[in-house]
Short mmCIF file of C-alpha atoms in Angstrom, two decimals:
data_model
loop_
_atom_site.label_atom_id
_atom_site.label_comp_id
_atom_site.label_asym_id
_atom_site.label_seq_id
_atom_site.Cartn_x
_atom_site.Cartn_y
_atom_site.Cartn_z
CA UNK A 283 -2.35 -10.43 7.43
CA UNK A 284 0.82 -9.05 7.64
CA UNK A 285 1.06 -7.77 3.88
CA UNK A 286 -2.43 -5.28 5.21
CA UNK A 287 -0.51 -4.64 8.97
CA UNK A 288 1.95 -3.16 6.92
CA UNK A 289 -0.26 -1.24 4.70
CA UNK A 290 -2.70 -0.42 7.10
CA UNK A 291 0.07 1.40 9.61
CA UNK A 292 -0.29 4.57 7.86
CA UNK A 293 -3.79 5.17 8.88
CA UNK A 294 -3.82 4.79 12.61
CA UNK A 295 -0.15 6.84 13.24
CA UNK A 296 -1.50 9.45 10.98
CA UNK A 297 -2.05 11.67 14.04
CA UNK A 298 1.99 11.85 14.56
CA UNK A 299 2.69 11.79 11.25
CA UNK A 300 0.59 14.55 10.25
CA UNK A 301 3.20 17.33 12.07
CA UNK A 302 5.80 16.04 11.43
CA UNK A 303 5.65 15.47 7.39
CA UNK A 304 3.08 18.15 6.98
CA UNK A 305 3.21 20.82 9.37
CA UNK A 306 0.86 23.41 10.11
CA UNK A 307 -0.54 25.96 12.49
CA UNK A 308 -3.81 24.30 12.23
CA UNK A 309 -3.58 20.77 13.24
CA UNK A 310 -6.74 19.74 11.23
CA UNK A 311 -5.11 20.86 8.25
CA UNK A 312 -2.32 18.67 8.79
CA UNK A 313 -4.49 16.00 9.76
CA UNK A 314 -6.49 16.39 6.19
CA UNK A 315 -2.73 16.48 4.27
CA UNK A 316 -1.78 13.26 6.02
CA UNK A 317 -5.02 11.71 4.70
CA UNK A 318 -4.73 13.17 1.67
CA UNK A 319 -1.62 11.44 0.87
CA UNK A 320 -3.07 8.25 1.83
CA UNK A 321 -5.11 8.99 -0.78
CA UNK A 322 -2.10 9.82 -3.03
CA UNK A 323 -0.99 6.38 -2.14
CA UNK A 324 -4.36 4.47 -3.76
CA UNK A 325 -3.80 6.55 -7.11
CA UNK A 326 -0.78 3.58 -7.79
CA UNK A 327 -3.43 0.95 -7.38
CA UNK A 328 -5.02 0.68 -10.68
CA UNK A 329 -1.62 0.85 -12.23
CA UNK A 330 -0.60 -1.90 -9.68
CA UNK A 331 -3.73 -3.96 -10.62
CA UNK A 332 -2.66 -3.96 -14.33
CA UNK A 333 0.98 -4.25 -13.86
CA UNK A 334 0.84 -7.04 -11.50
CA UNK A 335 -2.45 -8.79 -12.43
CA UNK A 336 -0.92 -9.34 -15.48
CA UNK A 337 2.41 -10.39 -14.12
CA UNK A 338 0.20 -13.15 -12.21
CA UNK A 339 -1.71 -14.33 -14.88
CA UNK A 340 1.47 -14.34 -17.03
CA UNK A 341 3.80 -16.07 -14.47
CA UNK A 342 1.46 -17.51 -11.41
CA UNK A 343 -0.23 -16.62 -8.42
CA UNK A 344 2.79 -17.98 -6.55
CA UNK A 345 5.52 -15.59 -7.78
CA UNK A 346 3.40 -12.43 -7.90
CA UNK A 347 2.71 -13.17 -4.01
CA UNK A 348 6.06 -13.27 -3.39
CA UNK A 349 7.06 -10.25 -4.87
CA UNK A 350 4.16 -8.04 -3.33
CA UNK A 351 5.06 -9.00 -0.27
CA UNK A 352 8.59 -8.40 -0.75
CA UNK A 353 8.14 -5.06 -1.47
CA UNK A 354 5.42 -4.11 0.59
CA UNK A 355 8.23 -4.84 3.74
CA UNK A 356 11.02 -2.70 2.13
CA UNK A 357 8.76 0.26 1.27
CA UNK A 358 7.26 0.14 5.11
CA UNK A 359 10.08 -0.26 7.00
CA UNK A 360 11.46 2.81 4.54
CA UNK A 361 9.15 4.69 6.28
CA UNK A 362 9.93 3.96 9.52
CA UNK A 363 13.32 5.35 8.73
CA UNK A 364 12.45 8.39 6.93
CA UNK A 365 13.44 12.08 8.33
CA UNK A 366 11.07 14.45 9.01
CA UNK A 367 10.03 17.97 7.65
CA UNK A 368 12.17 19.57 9.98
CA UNK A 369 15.33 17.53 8.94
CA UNK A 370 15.11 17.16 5.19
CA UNK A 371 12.30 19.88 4.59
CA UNK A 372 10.06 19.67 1.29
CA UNK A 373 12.14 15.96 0.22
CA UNK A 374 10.25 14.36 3.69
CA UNK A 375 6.30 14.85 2.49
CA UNK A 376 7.22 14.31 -1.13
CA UNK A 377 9.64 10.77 -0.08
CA UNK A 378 6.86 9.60 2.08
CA UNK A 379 4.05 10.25 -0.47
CA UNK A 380 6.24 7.91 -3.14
CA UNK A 381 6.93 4.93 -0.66
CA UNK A 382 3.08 5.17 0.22
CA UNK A 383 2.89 5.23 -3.89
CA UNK A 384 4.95 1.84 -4.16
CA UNK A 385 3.05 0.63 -0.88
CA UNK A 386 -0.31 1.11 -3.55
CA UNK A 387 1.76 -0.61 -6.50
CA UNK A 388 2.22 -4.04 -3.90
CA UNK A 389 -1.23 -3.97 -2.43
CA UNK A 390 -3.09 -3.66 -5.36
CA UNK A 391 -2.16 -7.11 -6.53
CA UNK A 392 -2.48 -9.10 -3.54
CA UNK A 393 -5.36 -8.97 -2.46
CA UNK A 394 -7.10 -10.18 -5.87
CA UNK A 395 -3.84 -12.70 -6.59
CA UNK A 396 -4.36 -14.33 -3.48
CA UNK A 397 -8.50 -14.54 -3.74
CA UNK A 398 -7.58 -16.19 -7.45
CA UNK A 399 -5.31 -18.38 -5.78
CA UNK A 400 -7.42 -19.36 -2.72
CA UNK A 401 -10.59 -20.20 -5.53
CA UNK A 402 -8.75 -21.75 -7.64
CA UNK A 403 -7.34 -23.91 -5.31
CA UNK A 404 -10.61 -24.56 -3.43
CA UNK A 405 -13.65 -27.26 -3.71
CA UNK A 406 -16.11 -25.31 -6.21
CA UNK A 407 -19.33 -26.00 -3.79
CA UNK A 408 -17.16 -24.33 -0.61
CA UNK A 409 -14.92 -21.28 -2.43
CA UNK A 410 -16.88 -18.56 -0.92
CA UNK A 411 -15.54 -19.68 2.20
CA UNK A 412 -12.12 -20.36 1.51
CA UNK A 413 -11.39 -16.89 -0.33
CA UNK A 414 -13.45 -15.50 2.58
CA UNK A 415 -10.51 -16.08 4.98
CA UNK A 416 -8.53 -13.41 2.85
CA UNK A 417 -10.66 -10.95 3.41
CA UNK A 418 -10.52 -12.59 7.15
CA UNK A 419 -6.58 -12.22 6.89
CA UNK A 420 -6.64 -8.64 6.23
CA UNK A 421 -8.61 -7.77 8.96
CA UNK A 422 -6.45 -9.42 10.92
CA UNK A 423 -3.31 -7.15 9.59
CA UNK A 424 -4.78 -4.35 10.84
CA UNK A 425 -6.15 -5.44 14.26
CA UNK A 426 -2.14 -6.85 14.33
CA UNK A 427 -1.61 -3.18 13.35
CA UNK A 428 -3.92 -2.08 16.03
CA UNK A 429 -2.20 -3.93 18.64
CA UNK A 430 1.02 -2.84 18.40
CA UNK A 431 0.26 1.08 18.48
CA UNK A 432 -2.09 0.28 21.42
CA UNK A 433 0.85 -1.70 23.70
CA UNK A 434 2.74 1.30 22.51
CA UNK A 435 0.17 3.81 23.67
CA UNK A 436 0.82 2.43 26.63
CA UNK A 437 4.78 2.20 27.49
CA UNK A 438 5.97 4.96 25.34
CA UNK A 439 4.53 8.66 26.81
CA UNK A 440 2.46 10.75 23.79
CA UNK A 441 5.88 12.75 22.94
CA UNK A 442 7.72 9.98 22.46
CA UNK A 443 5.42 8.51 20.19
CA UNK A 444 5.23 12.17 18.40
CA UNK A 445 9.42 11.72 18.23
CA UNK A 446 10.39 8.50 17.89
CA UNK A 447 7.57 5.51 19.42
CA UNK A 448 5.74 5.82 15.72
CA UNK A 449 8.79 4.15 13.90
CA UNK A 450 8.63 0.88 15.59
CA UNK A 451 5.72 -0.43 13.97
CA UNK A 452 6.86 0.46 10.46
CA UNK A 453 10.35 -1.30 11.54
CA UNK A 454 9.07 -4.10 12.62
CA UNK A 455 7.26 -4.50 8.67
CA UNK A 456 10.60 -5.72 7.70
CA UNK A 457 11.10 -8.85 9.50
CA UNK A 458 7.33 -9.93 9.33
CA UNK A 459 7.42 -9.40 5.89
CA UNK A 460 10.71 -11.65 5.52
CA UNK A 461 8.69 -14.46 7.87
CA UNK A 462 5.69 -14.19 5.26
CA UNK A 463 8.33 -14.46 2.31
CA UNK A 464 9.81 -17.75 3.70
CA UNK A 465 6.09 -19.24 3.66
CA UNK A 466 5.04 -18.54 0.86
CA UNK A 467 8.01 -20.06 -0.51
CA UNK A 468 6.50 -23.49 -0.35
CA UNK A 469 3.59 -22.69 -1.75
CA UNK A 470 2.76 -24.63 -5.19
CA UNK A 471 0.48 -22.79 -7.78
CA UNK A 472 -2.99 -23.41 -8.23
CA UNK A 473 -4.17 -25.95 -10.10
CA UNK A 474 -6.17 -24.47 -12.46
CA UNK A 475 -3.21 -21.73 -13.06
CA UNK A 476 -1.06 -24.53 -13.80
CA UNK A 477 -3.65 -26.74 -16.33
CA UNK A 478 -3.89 -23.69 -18.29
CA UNK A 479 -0.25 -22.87 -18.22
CA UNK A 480 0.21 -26.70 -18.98
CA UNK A 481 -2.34 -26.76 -21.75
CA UNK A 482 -1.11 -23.19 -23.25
CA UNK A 483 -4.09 -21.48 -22.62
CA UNK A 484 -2.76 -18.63 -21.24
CA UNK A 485 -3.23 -15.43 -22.55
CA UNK A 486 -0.22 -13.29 -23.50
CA UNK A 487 -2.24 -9.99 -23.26
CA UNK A 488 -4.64 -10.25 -20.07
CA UNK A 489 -5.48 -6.51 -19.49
CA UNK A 490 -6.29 -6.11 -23.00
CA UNK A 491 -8.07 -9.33 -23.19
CA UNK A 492 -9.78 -7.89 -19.80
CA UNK A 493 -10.89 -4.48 -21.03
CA UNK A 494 -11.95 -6.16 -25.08
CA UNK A 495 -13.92 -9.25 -23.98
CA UNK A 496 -15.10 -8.60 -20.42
CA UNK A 497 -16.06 -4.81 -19.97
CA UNK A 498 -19.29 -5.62 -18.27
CA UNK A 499 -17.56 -7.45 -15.21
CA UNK A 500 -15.17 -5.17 -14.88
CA UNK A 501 -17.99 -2.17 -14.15
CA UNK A 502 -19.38 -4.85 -11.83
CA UNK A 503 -16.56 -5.48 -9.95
CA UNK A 504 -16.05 -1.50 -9.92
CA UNK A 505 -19.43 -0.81 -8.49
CA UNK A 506 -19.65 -3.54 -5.96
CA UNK A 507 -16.15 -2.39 -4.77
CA UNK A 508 -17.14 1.33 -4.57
CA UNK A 509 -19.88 -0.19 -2.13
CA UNK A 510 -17.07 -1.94 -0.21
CA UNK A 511 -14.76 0.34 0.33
CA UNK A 512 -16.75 3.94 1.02
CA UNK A 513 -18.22 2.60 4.39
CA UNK A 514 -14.78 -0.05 4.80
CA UNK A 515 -12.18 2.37 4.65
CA UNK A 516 -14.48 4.23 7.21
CA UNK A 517 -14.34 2.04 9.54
CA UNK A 518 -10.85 0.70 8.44
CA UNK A 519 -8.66 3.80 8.88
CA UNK A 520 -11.30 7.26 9.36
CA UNK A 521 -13.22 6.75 12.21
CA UNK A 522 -10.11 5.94 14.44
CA UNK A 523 -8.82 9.68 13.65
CA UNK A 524 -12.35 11.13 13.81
CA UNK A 525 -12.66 9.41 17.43
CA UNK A 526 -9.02 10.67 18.48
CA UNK A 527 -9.62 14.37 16.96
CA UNK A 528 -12.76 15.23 16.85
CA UNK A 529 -14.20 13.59 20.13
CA UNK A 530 -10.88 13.48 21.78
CA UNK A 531 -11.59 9.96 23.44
CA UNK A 532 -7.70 8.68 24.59
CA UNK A 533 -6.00 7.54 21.89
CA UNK A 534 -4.75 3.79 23.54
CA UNK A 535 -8.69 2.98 24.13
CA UNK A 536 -9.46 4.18 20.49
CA UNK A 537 -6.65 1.62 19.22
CA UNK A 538 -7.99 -0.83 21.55
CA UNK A 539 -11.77 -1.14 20.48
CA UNK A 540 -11.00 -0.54 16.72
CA UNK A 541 -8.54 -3.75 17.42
CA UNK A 542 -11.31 -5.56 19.31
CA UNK A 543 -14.01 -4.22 16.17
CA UNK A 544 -12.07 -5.44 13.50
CA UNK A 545 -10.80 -8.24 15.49
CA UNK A 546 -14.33 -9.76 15.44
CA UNK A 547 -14.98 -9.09 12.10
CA UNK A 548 -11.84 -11.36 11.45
CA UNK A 549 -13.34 -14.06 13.25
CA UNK A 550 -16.78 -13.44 11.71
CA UNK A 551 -16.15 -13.16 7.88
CA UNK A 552 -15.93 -16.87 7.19
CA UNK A 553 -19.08 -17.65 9.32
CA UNK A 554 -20.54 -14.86 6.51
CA UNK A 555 -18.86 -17.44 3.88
CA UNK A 556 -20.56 -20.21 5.06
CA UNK A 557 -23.79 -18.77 4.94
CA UNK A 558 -23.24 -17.29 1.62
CA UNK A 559 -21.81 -20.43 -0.01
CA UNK A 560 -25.55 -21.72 1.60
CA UNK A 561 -28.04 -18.60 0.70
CA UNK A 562 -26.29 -17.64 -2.33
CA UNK A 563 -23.27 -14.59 -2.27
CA UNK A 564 -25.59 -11.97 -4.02
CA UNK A 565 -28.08 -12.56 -1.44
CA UNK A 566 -26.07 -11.48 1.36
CA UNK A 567 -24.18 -9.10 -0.81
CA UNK A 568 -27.74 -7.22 -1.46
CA UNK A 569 -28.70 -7.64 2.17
CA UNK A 570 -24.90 -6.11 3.72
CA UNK A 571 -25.00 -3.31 1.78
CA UNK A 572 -28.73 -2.54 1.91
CA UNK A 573 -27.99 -2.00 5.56
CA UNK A 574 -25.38 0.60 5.39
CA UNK A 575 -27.94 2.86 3.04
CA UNK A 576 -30.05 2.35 6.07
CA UNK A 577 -27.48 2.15 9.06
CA UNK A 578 -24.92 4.84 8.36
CA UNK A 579 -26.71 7.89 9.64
CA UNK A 580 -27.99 6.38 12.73
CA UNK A 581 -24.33 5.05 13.19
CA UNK A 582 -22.63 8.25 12.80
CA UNK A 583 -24.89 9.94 15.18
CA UNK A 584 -23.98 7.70 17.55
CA UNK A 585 -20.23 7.79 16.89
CA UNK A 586 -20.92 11.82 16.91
CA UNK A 587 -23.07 11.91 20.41
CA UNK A 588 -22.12 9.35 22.44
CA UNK A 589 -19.64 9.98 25.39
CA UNK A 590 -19.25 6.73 26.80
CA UNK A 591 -16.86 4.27 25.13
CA UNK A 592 -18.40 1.32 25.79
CA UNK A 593 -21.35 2.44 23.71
CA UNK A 594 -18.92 3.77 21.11
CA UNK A 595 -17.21 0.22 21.06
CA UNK A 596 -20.39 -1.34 20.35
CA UNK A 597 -21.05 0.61 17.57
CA UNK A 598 -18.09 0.34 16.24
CA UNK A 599 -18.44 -3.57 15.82
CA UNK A 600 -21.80 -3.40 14.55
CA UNK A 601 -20.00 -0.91 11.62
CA UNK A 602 -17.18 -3.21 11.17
CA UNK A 603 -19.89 -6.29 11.08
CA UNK A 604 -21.80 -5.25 8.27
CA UNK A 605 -18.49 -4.69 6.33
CA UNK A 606 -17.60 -8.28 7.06
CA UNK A 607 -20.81 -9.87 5.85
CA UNK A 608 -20.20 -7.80 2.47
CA UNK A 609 -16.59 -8.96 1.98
CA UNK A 610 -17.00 -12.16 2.46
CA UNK A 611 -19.41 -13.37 -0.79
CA UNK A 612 -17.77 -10.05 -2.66
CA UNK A 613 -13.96 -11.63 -3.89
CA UNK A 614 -15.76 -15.12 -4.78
CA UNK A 615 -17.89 -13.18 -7.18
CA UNK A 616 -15.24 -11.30 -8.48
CA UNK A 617 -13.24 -14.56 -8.99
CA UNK A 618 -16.17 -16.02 -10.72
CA UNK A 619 -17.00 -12.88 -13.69
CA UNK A 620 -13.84 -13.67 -15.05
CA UNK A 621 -11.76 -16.92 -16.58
CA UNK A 622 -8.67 -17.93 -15.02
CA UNK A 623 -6.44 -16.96 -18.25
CA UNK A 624 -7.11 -13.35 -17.14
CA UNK A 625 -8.91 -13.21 -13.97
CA UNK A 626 -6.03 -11.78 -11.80
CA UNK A 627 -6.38 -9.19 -14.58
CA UNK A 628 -9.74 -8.66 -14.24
CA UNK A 629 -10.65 -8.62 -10.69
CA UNK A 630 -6.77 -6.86 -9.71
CA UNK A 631 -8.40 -3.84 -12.39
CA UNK A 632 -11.90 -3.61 -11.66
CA UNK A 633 -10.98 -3.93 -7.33
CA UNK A 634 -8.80 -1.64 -7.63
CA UNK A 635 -10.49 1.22 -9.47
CA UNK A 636 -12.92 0.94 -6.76
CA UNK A 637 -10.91 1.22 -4.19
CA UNK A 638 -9.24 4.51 -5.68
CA UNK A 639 -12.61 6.00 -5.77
CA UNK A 640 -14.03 5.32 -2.51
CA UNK A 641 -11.69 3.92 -0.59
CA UNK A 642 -8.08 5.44 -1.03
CA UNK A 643 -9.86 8.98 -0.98
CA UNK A 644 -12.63 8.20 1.45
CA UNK A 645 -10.90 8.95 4.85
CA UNK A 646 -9.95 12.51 3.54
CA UNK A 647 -13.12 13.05 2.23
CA UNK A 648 -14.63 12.09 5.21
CA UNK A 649 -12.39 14.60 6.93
CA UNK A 650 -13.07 17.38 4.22
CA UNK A 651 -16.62 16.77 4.68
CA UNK A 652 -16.51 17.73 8.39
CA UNK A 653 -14.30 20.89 7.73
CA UNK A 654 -16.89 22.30 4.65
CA UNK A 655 -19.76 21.64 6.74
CA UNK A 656 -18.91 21.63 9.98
CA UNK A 657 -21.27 18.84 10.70
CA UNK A 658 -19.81 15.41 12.74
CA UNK A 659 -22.28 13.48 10.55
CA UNK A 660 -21.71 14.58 7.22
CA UNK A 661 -18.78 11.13 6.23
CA UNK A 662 -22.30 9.03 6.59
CA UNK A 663 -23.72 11.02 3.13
CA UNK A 664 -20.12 9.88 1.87
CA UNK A 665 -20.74 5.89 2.89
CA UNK A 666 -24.67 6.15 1.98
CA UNK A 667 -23.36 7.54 -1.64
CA UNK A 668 -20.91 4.49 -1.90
CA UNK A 669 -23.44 1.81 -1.07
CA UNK A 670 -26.31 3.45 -3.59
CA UNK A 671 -23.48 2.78 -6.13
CA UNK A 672 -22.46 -0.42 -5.06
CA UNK A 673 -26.35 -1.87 -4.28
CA UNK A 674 -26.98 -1.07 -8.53
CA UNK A 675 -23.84 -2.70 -9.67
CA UNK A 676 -24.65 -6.01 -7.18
CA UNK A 677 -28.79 -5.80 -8.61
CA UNK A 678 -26.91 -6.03 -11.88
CA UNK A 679 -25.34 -9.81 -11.26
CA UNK A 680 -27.02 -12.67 -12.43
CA UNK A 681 -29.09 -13.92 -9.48
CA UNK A 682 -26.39 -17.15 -9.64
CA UNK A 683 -23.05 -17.06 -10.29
CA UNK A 684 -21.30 -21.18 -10.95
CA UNK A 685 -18.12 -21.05 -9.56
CA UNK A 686 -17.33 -23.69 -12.88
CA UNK A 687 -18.37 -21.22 -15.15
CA UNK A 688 -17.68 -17.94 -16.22
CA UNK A 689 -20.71 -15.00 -15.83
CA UNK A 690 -19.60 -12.13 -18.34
#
């Protein structure tokens, strides 16, 4: 939760940042550099997912947690401290793009080291719903995220927040993430890391072991994630700026019911675990993303048309429930394509790639999208492309995946 609050800041204060890192006379040109850098940001996660999933399957779930989070606090609270175009000039864009670099570097390990710790820790008939409550945890860091620039929506006046409000949240990274470092602290390893370690079965060159011996679930995992994140990062990060800029609802009730959206897909996702641990996780993997081929138009119209934000709210959690339902079985499956000598290897490099691809770059294409074609609807072709890509890889999976053995 708070390692994805952290991460996830960037997103919803990219309407102040935008000016004041990359000015312009046209504010949707700042607005599309601000994303673009947050796509910047996701180019460090495949080198994070080799660098670090090796480094876990090396030296254990346990440590690599601790450092990611460790860094992930300095790097955000770096931004809350960092001077502006107009102080430092050119060094303010390019500084802030390289902290949201190392920001990439920490998050593209820990979300796949802590799924290959919460499965390998877990009862093998229940671990879609145990490593569903990461997924659940993450959504939680950014409804935490969402909070906080909501409440300060609504004590600190819009040019404050323009000036100085938008720091807080990134200084506040600092001392969560310290909190989150004294927890995990007492965590032991997971068993299985530490029978292999014990029985010298690990291997000394994961990614290479990875890439030689287990191409095939890597592309899977690539695919599937491609699915994941063009219609997640959507709803994650995009459609609060697309809501505040291009339909100019307030800004404090846009924070508000993209909390309360992702809020209930934090609550839902391990209700989705339960019934995929029960129906199968391809089943409901198929079925989730089937519905955003089918969904996303209609939904975007909506988003696009509708001027009351009640109806907008509801949307919004019917978005942000179909991306639940698909993350829930997805990191179990992962988990279970690859053995545990180089499975934080594995998933870190094939999750991460996908992310890159349609996630890290998805909000600024979104944003692109609108400005070559001047249509409201046109990010839905950009989520209906991402699930086509991620329904083929998920068809590809064996229609059963053991969570004792290894599907290659």
């Amino acid at each position: 939760m708070i390692e994805y609050y952290e991460f996830s800041l960037y997103g919803l204060l990219a309407v102040f940042l935008a000016p004041l890192f990359f000015p312009s006379d046209d504010p949707a040109v700042s607005t599309v550099a601000a994303l673009g850098a947050l796509g910047v940001s996701n180019l460090a996660r495949p080198l994070g997912g080799v660098l670090i999933g090796r480094f876990a399957d090396r030296h254990g779930r346990r440590t690599m947690l601790l450092l990611t989070i460790l860094v992930m606090g300095l790097a955000s609270a770096a931004i809350g401290m960092l001077p502006g175009y107009a102080t430092i000039g050119i060094a303010a864009p390019i500084l802030l793009v390289l902290i949201r670099f190392i920001q990439g570097l920490s998050a593209a390990g820990e979300a796949m080291g802590a799924t290959a710790y919460a499965v390998e820790s877990s009862p093998s008939a229940n671990r879609t719903f145990f490593s569903s409550f990461i997924g659940s945890g993450g959504s939680w860091g950014y409804v935490l995220s969402a909070v906080v620039t909501g409440t300060l929506s609504l004590v600190v006046s819009t040019d404050d927040m323009a000036s100085w409000g938008w720091r807080i949240p990134f200084l506040l990274c600092l001392p969560l993430a310290l909190v989150c470092l004294w927890l995990r602290r007492s965590m032991d390893d997971s068993p299985e890391f530490v029978r292999e370690k014990t029985q010298d079965q690990l291997s000394s060159r994961p990614f290479r072991d990875v890439v030689l011996n287990y191409p095939k679930s890597v592309l899977r995992v690539i695919g599937i994630q491609i699915g994941l994140s063009a219609p997640g990062y959507i709803g994650l990060i995009y459609l609060t700026v697309f809501l505040i800029n291009e339909r100019e609802f307030p800004r404090n009730q846009v924070y508000w019911i993209t909390a309360i959206a992702i809020a209930l897909q934090g609550l839902t996702i391990p209700l989705y675990g339960i019934l995929a641990d029960k129906i199968g996780g391809r089943k409901l993997l198929i079925a989730s993303t089937a519905a955003y081929i089918v969904l996303a138009y209609p939904l975007m119209l909506g988003f696009a048309r509708a001027d009351s934000i009640a109806i907008v709210a509801v949307l919004y959690c019917v978005f942000m429930q179909i991306s639940g339902a698909q993350t829930a079985p997805a990191w179990a499956i992962f988990a279970h394509l690859f053995p545990t000598k180089v499975r934080t290897s594995g998933m870190a490099l094939g999750y991460n790639v996908g992310v890159t691809v349609a996630g890290g770059f998805g909000p600024f294409i979104a944003a692109q999208l609108i400005v070559w074609t001047g249509s409201q609807l046109a990010p839905a072709y950009w989520v209906i492309a991402g699930s086509i890509v991620g329904l083929v890889a998920v068809l590809s999976l064996p229609h059963s995946l053991s969570s004792e053995k290894t599907t290659a």
